[in-house]
Structure formats: structure tokens, C-alpha cells
Amino acid sequence: MPQFVIEREMPGAGQLSQDDLKGASQGSCSVLRDLGPEIQWVHSYVTDDKIYCIYRAPSEDLIRRHAETAGFPANSIAQVRATIDPTTAE
């Protein structure tokens, strides 16, 4: 299944409390359950003013539907074409 990186501009994201992050995660998971098994949240990286999420889904449209339903921004969505790491150099 295709994998995507979603950039969410959220000023102050790095200052969110664990309870805030838990609530956002619960909201996301609730919408994911309603959308069905075709879309999966892998994990997210929280930075000072953005959250970068990794999702698996058959299309960008389904990711946008999740964002709109959950009330999260999806400022940019890019399909992952390859994954590299230090072992790629070997």
C-alpha cells in the first residue's frame, strides 16, 4: 500500500501537553476506525510548529478525507517513493 508523509502546520505543536497529544491521537484513531482498514496511521513527528505524519493509504484523497473529518490541517501530502538509511550505502 502506498505510504505518505503529511505536513501539518500547527503553531505551538511542540508545546502541546501529553494530554493534548493523547486527545488528538484518540480523535484521529476514531476517524480512522470509521474510514475502515484501508487507511493506517504509522506514526508522527512533533516539532515546534508542525507535525509530520506517516500514513498508509490507497490514495491522497482518503488522507485528505481523514484530515477534514478529524479537523486536522493537511498542508502538504507527498507519496513516499523510496526509503533510504545508512544501510543503503552498503
Short mmCIF file of N, CA and C in Angstrom, two decimals:
data_model
loop_
_atom_site.label_atom_id
_atom_site.label_comp_id
_atom_site.label_asym_id
_atom_site.label_seq_id
_atom_site.Cartn_x
_atom_site.Cartn_y
_atom_site.Cartn_z
N MET A 1 0.84 -1.17 0.00
CA MET A 1 0.00 0.00 0.00
C MET A 1 0.89 1.24 0.00
N PRO A 2 0.53 2.27 -0.76
CA PRO A 2 1.34 3.49 -0.78
C PRO A 2 1.46 4.11 0.62
N GLN A 3 2.60 4.74 0.84
CA GLN A 3 2.85 5.43 2.10
C GLN A 3 3.00 6.92 1.80
N PHE A 4 2.52 7.76 2.71
CA PHE A 4 2.53 9.20 2.52
C PHE A 4 3.10 9.90 3.74
N VAL A 5 3.70 11.08 3.49
CA VAL A 5 4.13 11.99 4.55
C VAL A 5 3.18 13.18 4.50
N ILE A 6 2.56 13.48 5.64
CA ILE A 6 1.64 14.62 5.73
C ILE A 6 2.30 15.68 6.60
N GLU A 7 2.37 16.90 6.11
CA GLU A 7 2.88 18.02 6.87
C GLU A 7 1.70 18.82 7.39
N ARG A 8 1.63 18.96 8.70
CA ARG A 8 0.53 19.70 9.34
C ARG A 8 1.13 20.92 10.04
N GLU A 9 0.81 22.12 9.55
CA GLU A 9 1.28 23.34 10.19
C GLU A 9 0.40 23.60 11.41
N MET A 10 1.01 23.50 12.58
CA MET A 10 0.29 23.67 13.84
C MET A 10 1.17 24.47 14.80
N PRO A 11 1.10 25.81 14.72
CA PRO A 11 1.94 26.64 15.59
C PRO A 11 1.80 26.21 17.05
N GLY A 12 2.94 26.06 17.70
CA GLY A 12 2.95 25.66 19.11
C GLY A 12 2.82 24.17 19.35
N ALA A 13 2.86 23.37 18.30
CA ALA A 13 2.67 21.91 18.45
C ALA A 13 3.67 21.32 19.44
N GLY A 14 4.88 21.82 19.44
CA GLY A 14 5.90 21.29 20.34
C GLY A 14 5.63 21.58 21.80
N GLN A 15 4.70 22.47 22.08
CA GLN A 15 4.34 22.81 23.45
C GLN A 15 3.09 22.08 23.94
N LEU A 16 2.50 21.24 23.08
CA LEU A 16 1.30 20.50 23.49
C LEU A 16 1.64 19.54 24.63
N SER A 17 0.74 19.43 25.56
CA SER A 17 0.95 18.51 26.68
C SER A 17 0.69 17.08 26.24
N GLN A 18 1.11 16.15 27.08
CA GLN A 18 0.84 14.73 26.78
C GLN A 18 -0.66 14.48 26.68
N ASP A 19 -1.45 15.15 27.51
CA ASP A 19 -2.91 15.01 27.44
C ASP A 19 -3.45 15.55 26.12
N ASP A 20 -2.91 16.68 25.65
CA ASP A 20 -3.33 17.24 24.36
C ASP A 20 -3.00 16.27 23.23
N LEU A 21 -1.79 15.71 23.26
CA LEU A 21 -1.37 14.76 22.22
C LEU A 21 -2.21 13.49 22.28
N LYS A 22 -2.53 13.05 23.48
CA LYS A 22 -3.38 11.87 23.64
C LYS A 22 -4.76 12.14 23.05
N GLY A 23 -5.32 13.29 23.34
CA GLY A 23 -6.64 13.64 22.80
C GLY A 23 -6.65 13.70 21.28
N ALA A 24 -5.62 14.31 20.71
CA ALA A 24 -5.51 14.37 19.25
C ALA A 24 -5.38 12.98 18.66
N SER A 25 -4.59 12.14 19.31
CA SER A 25 -4.42 10.76 18.83
C SER A 25 -5.72 9.98 18.90
N GLN A 26 -6.46 10.16 19.98
CA GLN A 26 -7.74 9.47 20.12
C GLN A 26 -8.72 9.93 19.04
N GLY A 27 -8.74 11.24 18.77
CA GLY A 27 -9.62 11.75 17.71
C GLY A 27 -9.26 11.19 16.36
N SER A 28 -7.97 11.13 16.08
CA SER A 28 -7.51 10.58 14.81
C SER A 28 -7.90 9.11 14.67
N CYS A 29 -7.66 8.35 15.73
CA CYS A 29 -7.97 6.91 15.70
C CYS A 29 -9.45 6.66 15.53
N SER A 30 -10.28 7.50 16.12
CA SER A 30 -11.72 7.35 15.98
C SER A 30 -12.15 7.53 14.52
N VAL A 31 -11.61 8.54 13.87
CA VAL A 31 -11.93 8.77 12.45
C VAL A 31 -11.38 7.63 11.60
N LEU A 32 -10.18 7.15 11.91
CA LEU A 32 -9.60 6.03 11.16
C LEU A 32 -10.50 4.79 11.25
N ARG A 33 -11.04 4.52 12.43
CA ARG A 33 -11.94 3.36 12.58
C ARG A 33 -13.16 3.52 11.68
N ASP A 34 -13.69 4.74 11.62
CA ASP A 34 -14.87 4.98 10.78
C ASP A 34 -14.56 4.85 9.29
N LEU A 35 -13.34 5.23 8.89
CA LEU A 35 -12.97 5.16 7.47
C LEU A 35 -12.64 3.74 7.02
N GLY A 36 -12.31 2.88 7.95
CA GLY A 36 -12.04 1.48 7.61
C GLY A 36 -10.56 1.16 7.52
N PRO A 37 -10.26 -0.10 7.24
CA PRO A 37 -8.88 -0.59 7.31
C PRO A 37 -7.97 -0.17 6.16
N GLU A 38 -8.50 0.50 5.17
CA GLU A 38 -7.65 0.89 4.04
C GLU A 38 -6.65 1.99 4.39
N ILE A 39 -6.92 2.75 5.46
CA ILE A 39 -6.03 3.84 5.85
C ILE A 39 -5.45 3.52 7.22
N GLN A 40 -4.13 3.69 7.34
CA GLN A 40 -3.43 3.36 8.58
C GLN A 40 -2.48 4.49 8.95
N TRP A 41 -2.50 4.88 10.20
CA TRP A 41 -1.56 5.85 10.74
C TRP A 41 -0.37 5.07 11.27
N VAL A 42 0.82 5.37 10.79
CA VAL A 42 2.02 4.65 11.22
C VAL A 42 2.62 5.33 12.45
N HIS A 43 2.97 6.62 12.34
CA HIS A 43 3.46 7.40 13.46
C HIS A 43 3.60 8.85 13.02
N SER A 44 3.91 9.72 13.99
CA SER A 44 4.06 11.14 13.70
C SER A 44 5.26 11.70 14.44
N TYR A 45 5.81 12.76 13.88
CA TYR A 45 6.92 13.50 14.49
C TYR A 45 6.40 14.89 14.84
N VAL A 46 6.50 15.27 16.11
CA VAL A 46 6.03 16.57 16.57
C VAL A 46 7.25 17.49 16.67
N THR A 47 7.21 18.63 15.97
CA THR A 47 8.27 19.62 16.05
C THR A 47 7.67 20.89 16.65
N ASP A 48 8.43 21.95 16.71
CA ASP A 48 7.94 23.17 17.35
C ASP A 48 6.61 23.66 16.79
N ASP A 49 6.51 23.74 15.47
CA ASP A 49 5.32 24.34 14.86
C ASP A 49 4.67 23.48 13.78
N LYS A 50 5.08 22.22 13.69
CA LYS A 50 4.50 21.32 12.69
C LYS A 50 4.45 19.91 13.24
N ILE A 51 3.57 19.13 12.66
CA ILE A 51 3.54 17.69 12.93
C ILE A 51 3.65 17.00 11.58
N TYR A 52 4.58 16.06 11.47
CA TYR A 52 4.78 15.28 10.25
C TYR A 52 4.27 13.87 10.52
N CYS A 53 3.30 13.44 9.74
CA CYS A 53 2.67 12.14 9.96
C CYS A 53 2.97 11.19 8.80
N ILE A 54 3.14 9.94 9.14
CA ILE A 54 3.33 8.89 8.15
C ILE A 54 2.06 8.04 8.14
N TYR A 55 1.47 7.93 6.97
CA TYR A 55 0.24 7.15 6.79
C TYR A 55 0.39 6.19 5.63
N ARG A 56 -0.36 5.10 5.68
CA ARG A 56 -0.51 4.20 4.54
C ARG A 56 -1.96 4.31 4.09
N ALA A 57 -2.14 4.48 2.81
CA ALA A 57 -3.49 4.62 2.26
C ALA A 57 -3.44 4.39 0.75
N PRO A 58 -4.55 4.00 0.17
CA PRO A 58 -4.56 3.77 -1.28
C PRO A 58 -4.50 5.06 -2.09
N SER A 59 -4.84 6.21 -1.45
CA SER A 59 -4.86 7.46 -2.21
C SER A 59 -4.70 8.67 -1.29
N GLU A 60 -4.25 9.75 -1.89
CA GLU A 60 -4.15 11.03 -1.19
C GLU A 60 -5.54 11.52 -0.79
N ASP A 61 -6.54 11.23 -1.61
CA ASP A 61 -7.91 11.67 -1.31
C ASP A 61 -8.40 11.13 0.03
N LEU A 62 -8.10 9.87 0.32
CA LEU A 62 -8.54 9.28 1.58
C LEU A 62 -7.83 9.94 2.76
N ILE A 63 -6.58 10.32 2.59
CA ILE A 63 -5.85 11.03 3.65
C ILE A 63 -6.47 12.40 3.86
N ARG A 64 -6.83 13.09 2.80
CA ARG A 64 -7.48 14.40 2.92
C ARG A 64 -8.83 14.27 3.62
N ARG A 65 -9.57 13.22 3.31
CA ARG A 65 -10.87 13.00 3.96
C ARG A 65 -10.67 12.80 5.46
N HIS A 66 -9.64 12.02 5.83
CA HIS A 66 -9.34 11.83 7.25
C HIS A 66 -9.04 13.17 7.92
N ALA A 67 -8.19 13.97 7.31
CA ALA A 67 -7.80 15.26 7.89
C ALA A 67 -9.02 16.17 8.07
N GLU A 68 -9.86 16.24 7.04
CA GLU A 68 -11.04 17.11 7.11
C GLU A 68 -12.00 16.62 8.19
N THR A 69 -12.23 15.33 8.27
CA THR A 69 -13.17 14.77 9.24
C THR A 69 -12.63 14.94 10.66
N ALA A 70 -11.33 14.74 10.86
CA ALA A 70 -10.73 14.84 12.19
C ALA A 70 -10.47 16.29 12.59
N GLY A 71 -10.52 17.22 11.63
CA GLY A 71 -10.28 18.62 11.93
C GLY A 71 -8.81 18.99 12.02
N PHE A 72 -7.96 18.22 11.34
CA PHE A 72 -6.53 18.50 11.33
C PHE A 72 -6.14 19.13 10.00
N PRO A 73 -5.17 20.04 10.00
CA PRO A 73 -4.67 20.56 8.73
C PRO A 73 -3.87 19.49 7.99
N ALA A 74 -3.86 19.58 6.70
CA ALA A 74 -3.00 18.73 5.87
C ALA A 74 -2.42 19.66 4.81
N ASN A 75 -1.41 20.44 5.21
CA ASN A 75 -0.86 21.47 4.36
C ASN A 75 -0.13 20.90 3.15
N SER A 76 0.47 19.74 3.33
CA SER A 76 1.09 19.09 2.18
C SER A 76 1.05 17.59 2.40
N ILE A 77 0.81 16.88 1.32
CA ILE A 77 0.78 15.42 1.34
C ILE A 77 1.66 14.95 0.20
N ALA A 78 2.65 14.12 0.52
CA ALA A 78 3.57 13.62 -0.51
C ALA A 78 3.69 12.11 -0.39
N GLN A 79 3.59 11.44 -1.54
CA GLN A 79 3.75 9.99 -1.54
C GLN A 79 5.23 9.65 -1.41
N VAL A 80 5.53 8.70 -0.53
CA VAL A 80 6.91 8.22 -0.35
C VAL A 80 7.24 7.32 -1.54
N ARG A 81 8.31 7.61 -2.23
CA ARG A 81 8.73 6.82 -3.40
C ARG A 81 9.81 5.81 -3.06
N ALA A 82 10.58 6.09 -2.01
CA ALA A 82 11.64 5.18 -1.58
C ALA A 82 12.02 5.53 -0.15
N THR A 83 12.59 4.58 0.53
CA THR A 83 13.12 4.80 1.87
C THR A 83 14.60 4.45 1.84
N ILE A 84 15.40 5.36 2.37
CA ILE A 84 16.83 5.10 2.45
C ILE A 84 17.30 5.30 3.88
N ASP A 85 18.40 4.68 4.22
CA ASP A 85 19.03 4.83 5.53
C ASP A 85 20.51 4.49 5.36
N PRO A 86 21.31 4.49 6.42
CA PRO A 86 22.73 4.24 6.24
C PRO A 86 23.05 2.91 5.54
N THR A 87 22.19 1.90 5.67
CA THR A 87 22.47 0.63 5.02
C THR A 87 22.33 0.72 3.50
N THR A 88 21.66 1.77 3.00
CA THR A 88 21.55 1.96 1.56
C THR A 88 22.92 2.16 0.92
N ALA A 89 23.85 2.70 1.68
CA ALA A 89 25.19 2.98 1.18
C ALA A 89 26.05 1.73 1.05
N GLU A 90 25.61 0.64 1.61
CA GLU A 90 26.44 -0.58 1.60
C GLU A 90 26.33 -1.31 0.29
#
